[in-house]
CSV table of C-alpha atoms in Angstrom, one decimal:
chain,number,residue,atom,x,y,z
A,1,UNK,CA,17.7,-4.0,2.0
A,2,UNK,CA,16.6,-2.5,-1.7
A,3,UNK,CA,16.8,-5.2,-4.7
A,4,UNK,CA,19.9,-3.9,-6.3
A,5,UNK,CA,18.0,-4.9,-9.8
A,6,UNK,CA,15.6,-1.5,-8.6
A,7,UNK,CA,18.6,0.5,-8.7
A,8,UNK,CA,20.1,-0.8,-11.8
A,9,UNK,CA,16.7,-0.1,-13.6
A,10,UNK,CA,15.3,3.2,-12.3
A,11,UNK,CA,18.0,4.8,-10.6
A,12,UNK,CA,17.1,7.8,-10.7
A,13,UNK,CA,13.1,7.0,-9.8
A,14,UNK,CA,14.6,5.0,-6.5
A,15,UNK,CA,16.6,8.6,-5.8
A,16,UNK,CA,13.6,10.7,-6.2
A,17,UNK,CA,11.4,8.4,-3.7
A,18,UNK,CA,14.5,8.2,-1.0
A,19,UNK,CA,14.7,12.4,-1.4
A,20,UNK,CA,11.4,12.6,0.5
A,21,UNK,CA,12.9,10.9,3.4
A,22,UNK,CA,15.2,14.2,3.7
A,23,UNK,CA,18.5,13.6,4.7
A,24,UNK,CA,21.3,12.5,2.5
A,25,UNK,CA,20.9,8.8,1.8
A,26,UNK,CA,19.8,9.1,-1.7
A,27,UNK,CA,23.5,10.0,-2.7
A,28,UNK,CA,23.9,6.7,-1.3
A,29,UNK,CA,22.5,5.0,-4.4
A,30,UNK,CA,25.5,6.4,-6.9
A,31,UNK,CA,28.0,4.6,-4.7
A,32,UNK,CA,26.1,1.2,-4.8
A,33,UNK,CA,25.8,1.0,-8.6
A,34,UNK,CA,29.9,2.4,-8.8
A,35,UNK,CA,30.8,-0.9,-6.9
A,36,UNK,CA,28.3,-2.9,-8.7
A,37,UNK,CA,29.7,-1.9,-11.9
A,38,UNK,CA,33.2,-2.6,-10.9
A,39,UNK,CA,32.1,-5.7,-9.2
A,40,UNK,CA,30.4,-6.8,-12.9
A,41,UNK,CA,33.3,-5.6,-15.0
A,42,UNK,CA,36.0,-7.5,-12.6
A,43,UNK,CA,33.7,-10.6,-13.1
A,44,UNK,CA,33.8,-10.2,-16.5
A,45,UNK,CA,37.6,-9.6,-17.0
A,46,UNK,CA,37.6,-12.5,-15.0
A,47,UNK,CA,35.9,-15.1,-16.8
A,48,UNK,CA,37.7,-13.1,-19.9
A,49,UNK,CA,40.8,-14.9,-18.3
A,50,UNK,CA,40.0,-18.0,-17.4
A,51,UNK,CA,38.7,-18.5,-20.8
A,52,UNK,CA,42.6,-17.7,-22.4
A,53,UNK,CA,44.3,-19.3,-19.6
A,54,UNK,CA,42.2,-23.1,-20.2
A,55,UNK,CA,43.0,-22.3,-24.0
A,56,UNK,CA,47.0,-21.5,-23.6
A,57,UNK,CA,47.0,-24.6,-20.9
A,58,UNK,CA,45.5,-27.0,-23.9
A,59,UNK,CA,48.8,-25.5,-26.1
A,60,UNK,CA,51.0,-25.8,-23.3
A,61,UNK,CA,49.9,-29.7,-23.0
A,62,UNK,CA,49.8,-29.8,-26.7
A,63,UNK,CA,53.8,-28.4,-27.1
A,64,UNK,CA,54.9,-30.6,-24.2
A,65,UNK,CA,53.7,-33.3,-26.0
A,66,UNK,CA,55.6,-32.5,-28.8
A,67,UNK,CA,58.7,-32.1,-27.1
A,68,UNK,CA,58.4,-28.1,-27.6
A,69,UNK,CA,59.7,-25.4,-25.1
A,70,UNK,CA,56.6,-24.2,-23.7
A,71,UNK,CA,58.4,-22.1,-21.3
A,72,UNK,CA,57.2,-18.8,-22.5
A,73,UNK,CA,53.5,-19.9,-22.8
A,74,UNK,CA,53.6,-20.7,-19.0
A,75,UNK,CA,55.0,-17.5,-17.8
A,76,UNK,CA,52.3,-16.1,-19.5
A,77,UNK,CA,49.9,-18.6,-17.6
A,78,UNK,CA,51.3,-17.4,-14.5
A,79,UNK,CA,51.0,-13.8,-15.4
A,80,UNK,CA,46.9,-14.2,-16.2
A,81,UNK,CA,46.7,-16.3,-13.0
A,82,UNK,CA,48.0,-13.4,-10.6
A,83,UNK,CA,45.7,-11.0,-12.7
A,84,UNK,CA,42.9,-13.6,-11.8
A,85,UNK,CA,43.8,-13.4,-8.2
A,86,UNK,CA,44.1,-9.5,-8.2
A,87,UNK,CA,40.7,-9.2,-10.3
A,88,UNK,CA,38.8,-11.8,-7.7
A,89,UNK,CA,40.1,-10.2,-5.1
A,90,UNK,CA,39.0,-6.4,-6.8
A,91,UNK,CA,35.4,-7.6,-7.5
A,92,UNK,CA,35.3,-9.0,-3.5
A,93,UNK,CA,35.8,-5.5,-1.9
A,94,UNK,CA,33.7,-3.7,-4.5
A,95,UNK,CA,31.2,-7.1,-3.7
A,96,UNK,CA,31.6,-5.6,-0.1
A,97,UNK,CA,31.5,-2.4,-0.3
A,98,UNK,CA,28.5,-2.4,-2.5
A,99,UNK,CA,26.8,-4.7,0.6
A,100,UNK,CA,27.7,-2.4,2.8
A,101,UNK,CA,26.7,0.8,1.3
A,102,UNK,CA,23.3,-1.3,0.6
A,103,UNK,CA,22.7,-1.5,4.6
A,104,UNK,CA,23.1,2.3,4.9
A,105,UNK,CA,20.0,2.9,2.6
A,106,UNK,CA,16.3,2.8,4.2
A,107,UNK,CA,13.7,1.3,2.4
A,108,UNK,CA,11.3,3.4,0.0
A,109,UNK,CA,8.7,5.0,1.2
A,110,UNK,CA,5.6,3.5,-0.2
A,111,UNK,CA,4.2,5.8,-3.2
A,112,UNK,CA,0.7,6.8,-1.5
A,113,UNK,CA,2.9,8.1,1.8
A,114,UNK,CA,2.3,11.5,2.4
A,115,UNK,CA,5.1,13.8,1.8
A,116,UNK,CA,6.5,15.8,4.7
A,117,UNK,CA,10.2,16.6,6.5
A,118,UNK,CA,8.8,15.4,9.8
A,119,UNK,CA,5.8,14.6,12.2
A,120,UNK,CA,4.0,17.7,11.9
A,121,UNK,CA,2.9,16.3,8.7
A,122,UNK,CA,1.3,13.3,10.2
A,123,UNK,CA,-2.4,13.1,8.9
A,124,UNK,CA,-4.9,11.9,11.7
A,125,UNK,CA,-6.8,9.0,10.0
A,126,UNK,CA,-9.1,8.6,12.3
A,127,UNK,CA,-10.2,8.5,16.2
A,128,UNK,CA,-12.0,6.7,18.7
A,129,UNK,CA,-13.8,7.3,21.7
A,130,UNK,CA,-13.9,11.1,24.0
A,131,UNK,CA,-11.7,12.8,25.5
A,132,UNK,CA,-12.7,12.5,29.2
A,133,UNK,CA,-14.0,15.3,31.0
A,134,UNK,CA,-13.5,15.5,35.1
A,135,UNK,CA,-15.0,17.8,37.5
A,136,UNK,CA,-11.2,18.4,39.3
A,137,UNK,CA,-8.1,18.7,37.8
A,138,UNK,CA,-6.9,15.7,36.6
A,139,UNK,CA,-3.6,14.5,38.3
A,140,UNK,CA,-0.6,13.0,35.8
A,141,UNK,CA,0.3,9.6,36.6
A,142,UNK,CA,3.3,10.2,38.6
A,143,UNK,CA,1.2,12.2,41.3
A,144,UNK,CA,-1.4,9.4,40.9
A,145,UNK,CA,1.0,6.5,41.1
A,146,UNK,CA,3.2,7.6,43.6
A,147,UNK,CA,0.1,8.5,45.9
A,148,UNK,CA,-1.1,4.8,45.5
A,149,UNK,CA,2.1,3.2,45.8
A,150,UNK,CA,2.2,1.9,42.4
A,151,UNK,CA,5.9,2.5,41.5
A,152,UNK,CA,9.3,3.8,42.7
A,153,UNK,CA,11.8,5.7,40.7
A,154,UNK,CA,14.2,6.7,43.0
A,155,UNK,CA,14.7,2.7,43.6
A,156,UNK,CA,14.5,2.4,40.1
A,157,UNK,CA,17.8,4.8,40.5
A,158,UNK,CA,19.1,3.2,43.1
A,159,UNK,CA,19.9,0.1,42.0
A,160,UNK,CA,20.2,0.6,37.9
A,161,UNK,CA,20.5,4.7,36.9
A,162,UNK,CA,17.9,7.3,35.9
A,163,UNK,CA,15.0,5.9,33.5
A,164,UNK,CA,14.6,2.7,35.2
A,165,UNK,CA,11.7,1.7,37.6
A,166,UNK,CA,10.6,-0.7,40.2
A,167,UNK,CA,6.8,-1.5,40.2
A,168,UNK,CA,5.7,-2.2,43.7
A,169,UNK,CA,2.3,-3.9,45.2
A,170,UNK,CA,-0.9,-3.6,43.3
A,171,UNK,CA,1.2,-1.8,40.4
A,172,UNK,CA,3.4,-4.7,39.7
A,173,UNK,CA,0.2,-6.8,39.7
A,174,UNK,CA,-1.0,-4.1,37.0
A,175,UNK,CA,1.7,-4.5,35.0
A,176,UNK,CA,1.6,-8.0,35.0
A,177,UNK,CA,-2.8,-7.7,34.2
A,178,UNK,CA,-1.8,-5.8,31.4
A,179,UNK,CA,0.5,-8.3,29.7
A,180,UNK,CA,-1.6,-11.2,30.2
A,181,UNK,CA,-4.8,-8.9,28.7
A,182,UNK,CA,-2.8,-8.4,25.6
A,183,UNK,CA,-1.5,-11.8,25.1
A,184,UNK,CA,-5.0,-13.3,25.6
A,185,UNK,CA,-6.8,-10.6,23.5
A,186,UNK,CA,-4.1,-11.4,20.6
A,187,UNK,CA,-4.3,-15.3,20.5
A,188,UNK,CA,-7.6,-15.7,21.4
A,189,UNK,CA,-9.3,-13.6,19.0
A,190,UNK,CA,-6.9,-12.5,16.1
A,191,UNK,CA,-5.3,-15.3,16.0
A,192,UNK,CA,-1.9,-15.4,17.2
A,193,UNK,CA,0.6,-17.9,18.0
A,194,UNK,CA,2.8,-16.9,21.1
A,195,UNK,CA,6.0,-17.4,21.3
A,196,UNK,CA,8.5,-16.4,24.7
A,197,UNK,CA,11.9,-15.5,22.4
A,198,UNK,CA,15.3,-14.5,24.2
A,199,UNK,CA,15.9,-11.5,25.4
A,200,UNK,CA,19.6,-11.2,24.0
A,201,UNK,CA,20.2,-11.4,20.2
A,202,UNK,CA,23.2,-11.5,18.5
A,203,UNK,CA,24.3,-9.3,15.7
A,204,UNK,CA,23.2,-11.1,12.7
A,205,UNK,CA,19.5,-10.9,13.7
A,206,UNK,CA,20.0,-7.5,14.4
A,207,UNK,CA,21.3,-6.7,10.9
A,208,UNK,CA,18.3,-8.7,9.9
A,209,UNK,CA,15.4,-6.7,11.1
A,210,UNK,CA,17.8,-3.3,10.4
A,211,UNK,CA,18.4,-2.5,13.7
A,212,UNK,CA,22.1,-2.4,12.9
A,213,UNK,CA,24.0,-0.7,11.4
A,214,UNK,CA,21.9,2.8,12.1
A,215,UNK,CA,20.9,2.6,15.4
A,216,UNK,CA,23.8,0.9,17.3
A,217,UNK,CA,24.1,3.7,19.5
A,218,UNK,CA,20.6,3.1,21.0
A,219,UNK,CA,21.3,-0.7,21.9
A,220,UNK,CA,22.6,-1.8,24.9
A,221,UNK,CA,25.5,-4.1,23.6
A,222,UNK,CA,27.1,-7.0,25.6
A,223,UNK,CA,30.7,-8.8,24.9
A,224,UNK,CA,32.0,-5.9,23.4
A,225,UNK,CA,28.3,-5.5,20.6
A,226,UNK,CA,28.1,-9.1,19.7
A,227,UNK,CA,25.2,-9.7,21.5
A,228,UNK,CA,22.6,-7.0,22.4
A,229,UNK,CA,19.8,-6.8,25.0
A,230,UNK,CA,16.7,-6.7,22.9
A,231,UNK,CA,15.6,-3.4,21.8
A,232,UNK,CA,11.8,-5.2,20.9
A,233,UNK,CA,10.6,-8.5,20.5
A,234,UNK,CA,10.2,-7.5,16.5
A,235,UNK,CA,14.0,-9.2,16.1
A,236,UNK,CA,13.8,-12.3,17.8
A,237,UNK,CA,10.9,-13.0,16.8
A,238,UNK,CA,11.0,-11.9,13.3
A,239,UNK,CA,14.2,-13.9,13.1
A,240,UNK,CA,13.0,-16.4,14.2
A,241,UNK,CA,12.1,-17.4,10.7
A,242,UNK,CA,15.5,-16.4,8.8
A,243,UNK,CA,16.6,-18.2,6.3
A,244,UNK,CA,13.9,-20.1,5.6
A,245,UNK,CA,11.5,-20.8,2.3
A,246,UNK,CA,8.0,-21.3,3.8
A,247,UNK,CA,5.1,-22.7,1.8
A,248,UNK,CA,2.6,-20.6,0.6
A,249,UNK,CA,0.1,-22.2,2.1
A,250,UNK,CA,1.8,-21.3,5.3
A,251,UNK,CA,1.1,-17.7,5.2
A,252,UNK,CA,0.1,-15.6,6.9
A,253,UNK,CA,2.3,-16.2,10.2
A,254,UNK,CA,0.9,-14.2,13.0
A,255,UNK,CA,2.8,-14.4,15.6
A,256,UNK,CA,2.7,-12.9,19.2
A,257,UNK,CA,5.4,-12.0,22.3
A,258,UNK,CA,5.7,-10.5,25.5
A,259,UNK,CA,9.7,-9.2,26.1
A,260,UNK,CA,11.1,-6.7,28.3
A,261,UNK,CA,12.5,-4.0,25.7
A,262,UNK,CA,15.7,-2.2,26.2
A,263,UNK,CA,16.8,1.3,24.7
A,264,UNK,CA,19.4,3.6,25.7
A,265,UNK,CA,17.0,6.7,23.9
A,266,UNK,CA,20.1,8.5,22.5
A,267,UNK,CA,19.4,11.6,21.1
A,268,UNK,CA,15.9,11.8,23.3
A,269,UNK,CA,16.9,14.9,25.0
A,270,UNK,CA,14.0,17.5,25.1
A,271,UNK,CA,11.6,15.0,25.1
A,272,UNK,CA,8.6,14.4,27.0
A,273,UNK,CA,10.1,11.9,29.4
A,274,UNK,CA,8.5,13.0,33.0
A,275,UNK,CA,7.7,9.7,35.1
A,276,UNK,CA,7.1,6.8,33.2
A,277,UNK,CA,7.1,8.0,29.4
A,278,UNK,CA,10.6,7.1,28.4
A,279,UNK,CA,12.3,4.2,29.7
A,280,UNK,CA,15.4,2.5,29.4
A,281,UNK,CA,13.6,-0.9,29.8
A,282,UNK,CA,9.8,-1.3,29.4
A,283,UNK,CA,7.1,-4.1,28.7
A,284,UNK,CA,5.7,-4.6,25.5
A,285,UNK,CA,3.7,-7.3,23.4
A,286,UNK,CA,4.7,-7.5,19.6
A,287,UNK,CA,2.8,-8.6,17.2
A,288,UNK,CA,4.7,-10.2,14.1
A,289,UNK,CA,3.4,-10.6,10.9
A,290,UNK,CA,4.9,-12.5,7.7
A,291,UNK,CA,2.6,-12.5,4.1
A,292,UNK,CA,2.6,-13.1,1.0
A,293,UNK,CA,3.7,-10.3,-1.0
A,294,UNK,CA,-0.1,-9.2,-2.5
A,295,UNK,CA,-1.6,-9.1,0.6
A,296,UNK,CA,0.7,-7.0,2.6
A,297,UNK,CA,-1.1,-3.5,2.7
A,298,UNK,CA,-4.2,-5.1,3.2
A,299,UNK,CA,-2.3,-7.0,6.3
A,300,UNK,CA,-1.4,-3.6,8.0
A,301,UNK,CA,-4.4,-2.4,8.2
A,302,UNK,CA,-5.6,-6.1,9.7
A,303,UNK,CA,-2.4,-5.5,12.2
A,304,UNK,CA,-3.5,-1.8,12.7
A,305,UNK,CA,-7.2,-2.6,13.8
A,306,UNK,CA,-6.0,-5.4,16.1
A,307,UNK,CA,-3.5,-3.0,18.1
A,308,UNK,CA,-6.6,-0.2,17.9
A,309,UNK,CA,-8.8,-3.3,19.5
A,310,UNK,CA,-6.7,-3.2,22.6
A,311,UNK,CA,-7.1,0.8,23.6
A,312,UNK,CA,-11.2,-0.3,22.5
A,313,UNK,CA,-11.2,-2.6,25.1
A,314,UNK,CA,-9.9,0.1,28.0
A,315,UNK,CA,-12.1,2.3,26.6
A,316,UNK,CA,-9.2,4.6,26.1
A,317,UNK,CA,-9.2,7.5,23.7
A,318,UNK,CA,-7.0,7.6,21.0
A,319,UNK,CA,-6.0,8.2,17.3
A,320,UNK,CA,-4.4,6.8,14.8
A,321,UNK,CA,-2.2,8.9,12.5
A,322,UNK,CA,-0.1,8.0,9.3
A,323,UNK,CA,3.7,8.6,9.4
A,324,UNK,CA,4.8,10.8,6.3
A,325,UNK,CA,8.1,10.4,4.5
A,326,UNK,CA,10.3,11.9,6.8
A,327,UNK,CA,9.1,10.4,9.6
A,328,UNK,CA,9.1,6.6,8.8
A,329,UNK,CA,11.1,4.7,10.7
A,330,UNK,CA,14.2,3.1,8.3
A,331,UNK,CA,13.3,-0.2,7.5
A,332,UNK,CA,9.3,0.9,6.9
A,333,UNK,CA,7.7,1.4,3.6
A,334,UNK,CA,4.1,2.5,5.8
A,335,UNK,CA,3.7,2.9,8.9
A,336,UNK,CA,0.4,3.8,11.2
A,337,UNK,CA,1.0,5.2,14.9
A,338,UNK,CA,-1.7,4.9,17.4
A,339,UNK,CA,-1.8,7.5,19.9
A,340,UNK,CA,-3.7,7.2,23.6
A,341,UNK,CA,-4.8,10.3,25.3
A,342,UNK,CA,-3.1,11.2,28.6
A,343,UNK,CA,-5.6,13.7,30.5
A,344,UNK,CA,-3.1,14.4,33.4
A,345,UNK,CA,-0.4,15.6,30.7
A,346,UNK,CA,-3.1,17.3,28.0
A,347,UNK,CA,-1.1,15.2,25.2
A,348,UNK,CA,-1.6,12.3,23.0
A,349,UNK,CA,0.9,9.9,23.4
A,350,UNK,CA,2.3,7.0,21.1
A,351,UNK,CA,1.3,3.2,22.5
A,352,UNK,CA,1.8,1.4,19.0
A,353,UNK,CA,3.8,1.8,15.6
A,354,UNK,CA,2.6,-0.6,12.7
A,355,UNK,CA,4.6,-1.0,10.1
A,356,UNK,CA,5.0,-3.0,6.6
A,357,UNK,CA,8.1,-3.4,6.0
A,358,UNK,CA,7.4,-5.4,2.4
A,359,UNK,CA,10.5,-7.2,1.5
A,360,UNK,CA,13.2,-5.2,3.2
A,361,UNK,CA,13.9,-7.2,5.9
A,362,UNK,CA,13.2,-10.4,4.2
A,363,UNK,CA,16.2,-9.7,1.5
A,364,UNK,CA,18.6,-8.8,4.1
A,365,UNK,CA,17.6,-12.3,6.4
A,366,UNK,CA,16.7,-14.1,3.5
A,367,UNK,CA,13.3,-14.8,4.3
A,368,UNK,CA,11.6,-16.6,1.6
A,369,UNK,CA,8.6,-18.8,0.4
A,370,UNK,CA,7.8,-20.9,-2.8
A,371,UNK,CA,5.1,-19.6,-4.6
A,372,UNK,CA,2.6,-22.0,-6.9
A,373,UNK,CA,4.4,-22.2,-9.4
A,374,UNK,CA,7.7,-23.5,-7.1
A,375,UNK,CA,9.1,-19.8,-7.7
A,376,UNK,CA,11.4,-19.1,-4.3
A,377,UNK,CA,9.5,-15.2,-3.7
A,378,UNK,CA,10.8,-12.9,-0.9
A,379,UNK,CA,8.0,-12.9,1.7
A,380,UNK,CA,6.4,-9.2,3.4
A,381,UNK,CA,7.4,-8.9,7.1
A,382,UNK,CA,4.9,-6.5,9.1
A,383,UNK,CA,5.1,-5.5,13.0
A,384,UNK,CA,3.1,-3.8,15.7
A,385,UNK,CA,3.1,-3.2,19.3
A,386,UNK,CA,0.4,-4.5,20.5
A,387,UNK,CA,0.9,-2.9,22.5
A,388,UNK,CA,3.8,-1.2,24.8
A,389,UNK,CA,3.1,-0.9,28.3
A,390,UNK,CA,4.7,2.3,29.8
A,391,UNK,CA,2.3,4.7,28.3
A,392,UNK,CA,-1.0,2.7,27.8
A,393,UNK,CA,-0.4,2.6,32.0
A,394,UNK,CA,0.2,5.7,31.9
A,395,UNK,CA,-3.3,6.4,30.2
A,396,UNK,CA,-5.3,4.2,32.2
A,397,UNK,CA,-3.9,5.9,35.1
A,398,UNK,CA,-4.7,9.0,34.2
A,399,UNK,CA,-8.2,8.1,32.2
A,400,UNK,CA,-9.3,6.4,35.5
A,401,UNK,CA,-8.2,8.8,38.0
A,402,UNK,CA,-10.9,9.5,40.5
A,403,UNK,CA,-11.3,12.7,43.1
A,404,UNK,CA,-10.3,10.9,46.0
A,405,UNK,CA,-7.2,9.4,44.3
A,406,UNK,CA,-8.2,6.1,43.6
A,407,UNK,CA,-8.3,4.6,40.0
A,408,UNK,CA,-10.9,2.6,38.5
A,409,UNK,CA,-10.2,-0.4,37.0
A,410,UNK,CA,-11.4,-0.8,33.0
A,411,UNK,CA,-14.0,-3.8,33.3
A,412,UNK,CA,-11.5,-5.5,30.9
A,413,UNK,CA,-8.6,-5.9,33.3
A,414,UNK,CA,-11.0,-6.7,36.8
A,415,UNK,CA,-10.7,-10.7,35.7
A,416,UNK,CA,-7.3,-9.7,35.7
A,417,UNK,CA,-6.5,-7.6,38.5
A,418,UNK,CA,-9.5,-9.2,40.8
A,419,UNK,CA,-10.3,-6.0,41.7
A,420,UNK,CA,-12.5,-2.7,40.3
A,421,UNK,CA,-10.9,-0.3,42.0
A,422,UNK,CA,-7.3,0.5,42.9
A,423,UNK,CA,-6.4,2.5,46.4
């Protein structure tokens, strides 16, 4: 969440930056600093109070000892402690409503973001690689895979619902090639620790990372939402480390993990979702970053060039492309999207989404570490897929293809796979 000293200072600035999100959220910020102001002037009163009700309970001990009536002083007494109780109990719901307001409010988009209402003003950054070029039509992957025997959608159907898939044969060994490629490429050589987190995470973790509130619609929830199945390894793992005050020497943390991913993809409709391009539950490898707080930006572009390093690898075409301000996601201050090309379809399509967060998750899970001078500092939380598996199979599929039908087998993945060629 945003440091509520941000708004108190520069209101109006903090309003400004949240405007080029688009929406409405900015209006969001007038309602947090109303409850913080009644939350301040209830404290106040309050201590106000206490203050004359310790004073007329020294007269009251005073009088008694005197043999006074002190009657009317105690009424009084009385009178200022049910005030108290109704001021306390005032401040705690504007306390809580200012809390909760805060939750509703993305982060800030950071101030070298390009400016646009939506992914058409994405700039390319860069590319890698050619497109390839075939002497046939290239086939997409669900002509290619279902020709090979690679997966099976209708028993994908059959025993969950639409968007689900069963991998079969030499495509469930492909799917499980690409997962150990990934882990081994991220904590062999950029230095990752893996970690295998649950895959169902309770609401508090979910808050954490900023999953919830905003997207509860898109999570598959279990014992009526207080658990969900995880929507990507980002909140286990991120949370992992909640609550905690980390030494400076500790950081960075790099940490790596393979999960099964679960989304219902509300509000999807109309979008490219043929075959394997939107699922209900894919595989993906996360890549979790937590730094100190000067290093951050300089981190994501570490984290983007290690999720780049995979698509490298598989000789895979792709770009990378910079979100602008309407299209962050909420809890991002930058984010980079690396797009593989998909031959069979004509169409780039997004494998990995890296993102620094700086300290908006760490404020809401309380994610600290102590600086030098034994300062307790918010730390940066940064993630990236590194990547997601539905697509960059997709890709290799497709990349791959041959005129007979077969695929060939990226000389990355044949140590793998133990084979060069599949059909």
């Amino acid at each position: 969440m945003l440091d509520i000293r941000q708004l108190r200072e520069n209101p109006e600035g903090i309003q400004a930056r949240l405007q080029t999100r688009g929406g409405e959220s900015w209006r969001l910020v007038d309602e947090v600093l109303a409850c913080d102001e009644r939350r301040r002037a209830g404290e106040t009163e309050k201590q106000t109070l206490q203050g004359e009700r310790n004073r007329l309970s020294k007269d009251i001990g005073a009088m008694k000892k005197e043999g006074k009536d002190s009657s009317e002083l105690e009424a009084t007494v009385r009178g200022i402690g049910e005030r108290i109780k109704t001021i306390g109990e005032e401040a705690d719901a504007a306390e809580a409503g200012q809390s909760q307001t805060l939750l509703q409010i993305p982060n800030l988009p950071h101030p070298g973001c390009p400016v646009g209402s939506d992914e058409t003003a994405n700039p390319i950054v860069r590319d890698w690689g050619q497109k390839p070029e075939f002497t046939f039509a290239p086939r997409d992957h669900v002509e290619i895979g279902t020709r090979l025997g690679l997966f099976d959608f209708e028993a994908g159907t059959k025993i969950s619902s639409g968007g689900f898939v069963v991998f079969t044969g030499v495509g469930a060994k492909l799917e499980r090639a690409l997962i150990q490629f990934l882990l081994d490429l991220h904590t062999e050589f950029h230095g990752y620790d893996e970690v295998a987190p649950p895959h169902i995470i309770n609401r508090d973790c979910m808050f954490g990372t900023g999953q919830l509130p905003k997207f509860e619609d898109d999570m598959y929830g279990l014992e009526e939402n207080a658990f969900f199945l995880a929507p990507t390894a980002e909140v286990p793992v991120t949370n992992l480390y909640r609550e905690m005050i980390l030494k400076e020497s500790d950081l960075p943390v790099k940490v790596a993990a393979y999960t099964p991913c679960f989304r219902r993809e509300a509000g999807s409709a109309g979008r490219e979702s043929r075959g394997l391009i939107r699922m209900h539950q894919f595989d993906k490898v996360e890549l979790v970053n937590i730094v100190h707080p000067d290093h951050s930006f300089a981190q994501l572009e570490t984290l983007t060039a290690e999720a780049e390093a995979v698509l490298q690898r598989l000789g895979l075409h792709y770009r990378t492309i910079e979100l602008c301000t309407g299209d962050l996601g909420f809890s991002s201050s930058k984010t980079y999207d690396i797009e593989v090309w998909a031959p069979g379809h004509g169409a780039y399509l997004e494998v990995s989404s890296c993102s620094n967060f700086v300290d908006y998750q760490a404020r809401r899970m309380r994610l600290r570490f102590k600086d030098a001078d034994g300062n307790n500092r918010f730390c940066h939380t940064l993630n990236g897929s590194g990547t997601a598996l539905p697509r960059l199979y997709v890709s290799l599929l497709e990349t791959y293809q041959q005129e007979d039908g077969t695929v060939r087998v990226p000389e990355a993945l044949v140590p793998y796979l133990k084979r060069d060629v599949i059909g």
